[in-house]
PDB file of C-alpha atoms in Angstrom:
ATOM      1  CA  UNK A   1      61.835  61.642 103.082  1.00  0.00           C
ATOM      2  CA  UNK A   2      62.803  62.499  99.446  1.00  0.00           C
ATOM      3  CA  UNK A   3      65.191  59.677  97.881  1.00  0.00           C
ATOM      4  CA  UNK A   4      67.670  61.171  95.547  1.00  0.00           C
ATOM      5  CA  UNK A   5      67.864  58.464  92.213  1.00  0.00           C
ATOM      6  CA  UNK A   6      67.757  61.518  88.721  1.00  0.00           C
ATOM      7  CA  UNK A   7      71.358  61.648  87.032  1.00  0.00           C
ATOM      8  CA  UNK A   8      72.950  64.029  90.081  1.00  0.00           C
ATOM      9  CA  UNK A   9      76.537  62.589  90.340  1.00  0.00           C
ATOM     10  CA  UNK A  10      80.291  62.861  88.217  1.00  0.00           C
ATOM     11  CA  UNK A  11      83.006  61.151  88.616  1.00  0.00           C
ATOM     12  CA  UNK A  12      86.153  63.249  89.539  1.00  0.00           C
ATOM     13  CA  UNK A  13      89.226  63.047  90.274  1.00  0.00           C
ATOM     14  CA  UNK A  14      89.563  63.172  94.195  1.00  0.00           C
ATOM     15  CA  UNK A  15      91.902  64.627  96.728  1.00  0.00           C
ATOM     16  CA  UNK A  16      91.356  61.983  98.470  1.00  0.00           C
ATOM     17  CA  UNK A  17      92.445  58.890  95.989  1.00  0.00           C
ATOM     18  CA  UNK A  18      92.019  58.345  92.777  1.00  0.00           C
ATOM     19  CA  UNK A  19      88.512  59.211  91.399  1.00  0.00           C
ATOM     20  CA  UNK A  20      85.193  59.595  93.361  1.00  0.00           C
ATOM     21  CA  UNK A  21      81.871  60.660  93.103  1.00  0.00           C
ATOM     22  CA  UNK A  22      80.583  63.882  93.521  1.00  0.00           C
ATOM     23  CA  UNK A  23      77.228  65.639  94.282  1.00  0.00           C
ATOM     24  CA  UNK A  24      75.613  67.645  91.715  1.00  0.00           C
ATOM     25  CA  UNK A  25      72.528  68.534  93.953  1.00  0.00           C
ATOM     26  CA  UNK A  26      72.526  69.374  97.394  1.00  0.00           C
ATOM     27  CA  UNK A  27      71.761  66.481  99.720  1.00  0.00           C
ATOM     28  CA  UNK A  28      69.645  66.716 102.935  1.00  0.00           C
ATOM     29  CA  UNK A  29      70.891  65.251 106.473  1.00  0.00           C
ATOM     30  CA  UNK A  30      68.833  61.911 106.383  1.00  0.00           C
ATOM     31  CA  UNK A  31      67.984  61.315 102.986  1.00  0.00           C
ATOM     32  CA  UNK A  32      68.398  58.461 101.398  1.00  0.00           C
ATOM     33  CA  UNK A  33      71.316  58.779  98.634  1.00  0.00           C
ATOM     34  CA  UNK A  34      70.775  55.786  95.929  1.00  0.00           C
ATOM     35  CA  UNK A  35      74.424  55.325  94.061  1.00  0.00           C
ATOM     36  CA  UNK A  36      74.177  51.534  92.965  1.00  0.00           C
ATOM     37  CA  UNK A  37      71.559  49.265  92.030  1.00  0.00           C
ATOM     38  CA  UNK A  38      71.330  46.413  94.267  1.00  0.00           C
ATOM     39  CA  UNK A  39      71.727  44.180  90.901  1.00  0.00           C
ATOM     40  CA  UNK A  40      75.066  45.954  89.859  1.00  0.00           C
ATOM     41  CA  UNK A  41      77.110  42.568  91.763  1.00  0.00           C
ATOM     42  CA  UNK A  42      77.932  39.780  92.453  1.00  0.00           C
ATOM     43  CA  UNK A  43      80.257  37.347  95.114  1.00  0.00           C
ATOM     44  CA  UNK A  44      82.903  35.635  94.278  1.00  0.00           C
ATOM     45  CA  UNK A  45      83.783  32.932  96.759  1.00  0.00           C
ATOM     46  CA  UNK A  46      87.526  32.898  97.863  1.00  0.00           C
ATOM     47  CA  UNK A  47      88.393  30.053  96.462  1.00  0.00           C
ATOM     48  CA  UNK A  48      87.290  31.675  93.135  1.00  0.00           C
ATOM     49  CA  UNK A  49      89.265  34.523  93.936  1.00  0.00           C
ATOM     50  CA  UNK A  50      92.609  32.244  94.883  1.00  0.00           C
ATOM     51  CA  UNK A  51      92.278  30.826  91.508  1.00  0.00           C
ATOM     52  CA  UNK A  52      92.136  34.032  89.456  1.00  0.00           C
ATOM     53  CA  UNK A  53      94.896  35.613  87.529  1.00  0.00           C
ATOM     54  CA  UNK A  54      97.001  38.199  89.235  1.00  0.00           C
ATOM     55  CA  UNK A  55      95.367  40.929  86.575  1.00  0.00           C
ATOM     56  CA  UNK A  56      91.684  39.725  88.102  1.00  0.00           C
ATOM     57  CA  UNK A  57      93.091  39.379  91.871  1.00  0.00           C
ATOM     58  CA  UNK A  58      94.155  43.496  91.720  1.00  0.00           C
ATOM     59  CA  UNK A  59      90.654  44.573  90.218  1.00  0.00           C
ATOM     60  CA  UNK A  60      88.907  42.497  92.932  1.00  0.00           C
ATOM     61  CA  UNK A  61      91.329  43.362  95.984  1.00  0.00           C
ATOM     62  CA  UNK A  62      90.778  47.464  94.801  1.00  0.00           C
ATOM     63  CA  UNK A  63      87.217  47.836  93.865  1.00  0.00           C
ATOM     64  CA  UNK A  64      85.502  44.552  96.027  1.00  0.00           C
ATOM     65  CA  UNK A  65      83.954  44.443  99.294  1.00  0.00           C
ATOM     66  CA  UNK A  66      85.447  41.320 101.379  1.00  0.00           C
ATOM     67  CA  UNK A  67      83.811  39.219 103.563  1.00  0.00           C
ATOM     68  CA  UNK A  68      84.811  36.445 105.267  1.00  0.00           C
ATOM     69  CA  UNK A  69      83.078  34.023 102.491  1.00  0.00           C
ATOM     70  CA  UNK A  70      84.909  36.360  99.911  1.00  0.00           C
ATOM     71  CA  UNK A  71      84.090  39.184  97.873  1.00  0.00           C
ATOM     72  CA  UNK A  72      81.351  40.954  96.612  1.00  0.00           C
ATOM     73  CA  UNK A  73      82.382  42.799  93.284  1.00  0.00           C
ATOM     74  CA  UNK A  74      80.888  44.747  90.035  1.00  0.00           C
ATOM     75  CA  UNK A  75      79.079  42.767  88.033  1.00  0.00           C
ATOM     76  CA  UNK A  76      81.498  43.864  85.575  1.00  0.00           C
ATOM     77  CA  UNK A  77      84.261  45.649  85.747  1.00  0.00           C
ATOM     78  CA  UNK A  78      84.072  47.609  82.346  1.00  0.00           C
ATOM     79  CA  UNK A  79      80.317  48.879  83.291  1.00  0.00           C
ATOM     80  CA  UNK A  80      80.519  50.041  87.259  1.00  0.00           C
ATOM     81  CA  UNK A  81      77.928  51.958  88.667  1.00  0.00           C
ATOM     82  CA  UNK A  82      79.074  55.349  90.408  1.00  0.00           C
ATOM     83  CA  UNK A  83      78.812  54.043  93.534  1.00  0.00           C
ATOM     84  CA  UNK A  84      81.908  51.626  93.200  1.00  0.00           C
ATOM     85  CA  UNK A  85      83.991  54.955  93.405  1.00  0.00           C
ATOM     86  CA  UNK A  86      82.687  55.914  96.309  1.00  0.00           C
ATOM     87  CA  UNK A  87      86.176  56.612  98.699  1.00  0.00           C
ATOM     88  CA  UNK A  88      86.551  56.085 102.459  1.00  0.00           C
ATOM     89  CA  UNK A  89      86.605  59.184 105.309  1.00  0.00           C
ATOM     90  CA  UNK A  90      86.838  58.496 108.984  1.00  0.00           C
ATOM     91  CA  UNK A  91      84.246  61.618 108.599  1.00  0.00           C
ATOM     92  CA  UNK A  92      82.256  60.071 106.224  1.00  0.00           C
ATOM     93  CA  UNK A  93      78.597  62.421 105.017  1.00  0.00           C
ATOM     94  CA  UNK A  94      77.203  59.282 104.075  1.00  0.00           C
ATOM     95  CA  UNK A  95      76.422  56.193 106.028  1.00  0.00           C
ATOM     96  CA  UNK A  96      74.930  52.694 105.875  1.00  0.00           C
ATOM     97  CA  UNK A  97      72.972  50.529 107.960  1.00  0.00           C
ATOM     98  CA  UNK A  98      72.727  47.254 106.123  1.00  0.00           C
ATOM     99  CA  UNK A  99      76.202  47.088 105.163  1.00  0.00           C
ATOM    100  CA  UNK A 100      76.396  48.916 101.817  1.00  0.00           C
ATOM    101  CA  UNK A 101      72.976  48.204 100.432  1.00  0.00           C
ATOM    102  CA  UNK A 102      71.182  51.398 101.350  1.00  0.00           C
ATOM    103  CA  UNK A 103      72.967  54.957 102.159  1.00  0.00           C
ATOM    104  CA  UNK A 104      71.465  58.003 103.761  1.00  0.00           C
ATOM    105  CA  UNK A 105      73.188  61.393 103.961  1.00  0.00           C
ATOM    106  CA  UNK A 106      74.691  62.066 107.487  1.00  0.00           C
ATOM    107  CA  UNK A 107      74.399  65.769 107.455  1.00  0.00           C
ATOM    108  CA  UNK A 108      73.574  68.542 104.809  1.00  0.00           C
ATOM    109  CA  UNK A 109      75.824  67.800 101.641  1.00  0.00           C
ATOM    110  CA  UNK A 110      76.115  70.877  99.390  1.00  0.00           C
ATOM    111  CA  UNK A 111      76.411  70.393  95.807  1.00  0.00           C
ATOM    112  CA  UNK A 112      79.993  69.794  94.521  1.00  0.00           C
ATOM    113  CA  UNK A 113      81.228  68.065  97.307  1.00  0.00           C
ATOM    114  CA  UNK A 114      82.537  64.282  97.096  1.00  0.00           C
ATOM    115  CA  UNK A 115      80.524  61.603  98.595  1.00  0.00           C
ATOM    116  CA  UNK A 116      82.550  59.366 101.149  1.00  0.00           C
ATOM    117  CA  UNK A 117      81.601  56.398 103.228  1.00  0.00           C
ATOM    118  CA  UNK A 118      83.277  54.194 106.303  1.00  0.00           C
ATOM    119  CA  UNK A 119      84.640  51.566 104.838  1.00  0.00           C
ATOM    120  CA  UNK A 120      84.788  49.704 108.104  1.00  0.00           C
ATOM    121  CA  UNK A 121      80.726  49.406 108.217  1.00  0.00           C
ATOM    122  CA  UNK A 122      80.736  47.435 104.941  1.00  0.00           C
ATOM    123  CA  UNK A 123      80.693  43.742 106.480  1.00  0.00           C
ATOM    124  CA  UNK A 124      80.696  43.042 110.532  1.00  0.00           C
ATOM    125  CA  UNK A 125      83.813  40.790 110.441  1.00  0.00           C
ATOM    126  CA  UNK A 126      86.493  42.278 107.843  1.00  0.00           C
ATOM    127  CA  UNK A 127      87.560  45.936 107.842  1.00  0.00           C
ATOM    128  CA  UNK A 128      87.633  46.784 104.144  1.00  0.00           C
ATOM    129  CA  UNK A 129      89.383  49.523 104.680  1.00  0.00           C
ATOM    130  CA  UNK A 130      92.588  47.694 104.097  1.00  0.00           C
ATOM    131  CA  UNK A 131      91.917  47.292 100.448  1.00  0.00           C
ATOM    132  CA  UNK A 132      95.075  48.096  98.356  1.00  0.00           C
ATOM    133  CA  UNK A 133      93.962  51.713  97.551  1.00  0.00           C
ATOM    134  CA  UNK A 134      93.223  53.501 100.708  1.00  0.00           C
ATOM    135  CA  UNK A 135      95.819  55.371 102.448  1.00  0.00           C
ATOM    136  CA  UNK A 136      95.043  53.199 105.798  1.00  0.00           C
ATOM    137  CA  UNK A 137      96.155  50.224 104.390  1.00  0.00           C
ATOM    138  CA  UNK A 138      99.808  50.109 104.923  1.00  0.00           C
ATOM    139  CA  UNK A 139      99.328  51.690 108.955  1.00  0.00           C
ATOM    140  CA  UNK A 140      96.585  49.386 109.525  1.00  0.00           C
ATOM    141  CA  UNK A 141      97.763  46.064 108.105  1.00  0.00           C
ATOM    142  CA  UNK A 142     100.917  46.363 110.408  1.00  0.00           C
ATOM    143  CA  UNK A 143      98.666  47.533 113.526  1.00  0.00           C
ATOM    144  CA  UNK A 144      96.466  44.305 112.859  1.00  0.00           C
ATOM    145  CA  UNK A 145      99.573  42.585 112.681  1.00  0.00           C
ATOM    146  CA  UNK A 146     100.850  43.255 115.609  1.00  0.00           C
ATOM    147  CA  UNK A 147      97.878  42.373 117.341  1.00  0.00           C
ATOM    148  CA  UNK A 148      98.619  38.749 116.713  1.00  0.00           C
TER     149      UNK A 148
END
């Protein structure tokens, strides 16, 4: 299995929010697609997080995976690896196994197209797909909602 790791993405605007990251080589179904380095974070607990300015709050609640400790975020926010941009599909062409640490391509991914993941298979307990920026958030927020 070849793992992908040379300069081969861009950040560009997306149709499907804001900016995301985009192939410059064409991917093979099943091989492993590196876009962070495992070092590029760090968690901050939620009582760090409740104590945070409102400023801080919005970059952690839009870029930060949640957990149900808190959140695990950029290292820093002025120097984010590509891989922070990556956007949500339902149809995701990449996936994960270990909850964000390690991504493998899902089927062929020709060059030029934007990488997307399931949000949803970033942490067992909390659906991070309810993060401020994702068009789910305001449909699924009530859904949960009504649930309790």
């Amino acid at each position: 299995m070849k793992i992908i790791t040379d300069i081969w993405l861009k950040l560009k605007p997306s149709k499907i929010q804001g900016i995301g990251c985009f192939t410059e080589v064409d991917i093979d179904k099943g091989e492993e697609v590196e876009v962070w380095d495992g070092e590029d974070c760090k968690f901050v607990s939620c009582r760090k997080y409740s104590s945070s300015s409102r400023i801080k709050k919005d970059f952690i609640q839009t870029f930060c995976v949640e957990t149900s400790g808190g959140y695990w975020c950029p290292l820093d926010f002025e120097r984010m690896s590509v891989g922070w941009y990556l956007n949500h599909s339902d149809k995701p062409n990449i996936e994960t196994f270990d909850y964000g640490d390690t991504f493998f391509a899902k089927r062929k991914i020709k060059s030029g197209e934007e990488l997307t993941m399931d949000y949803a298979l970033l942490d067992k307990d909390i659906d991070n797909r309810l993060t401020p920026l994702t068009p789910y958030r305001s449909s699924m927020k009530k859904e949960q909602q009504n649930k309790k």
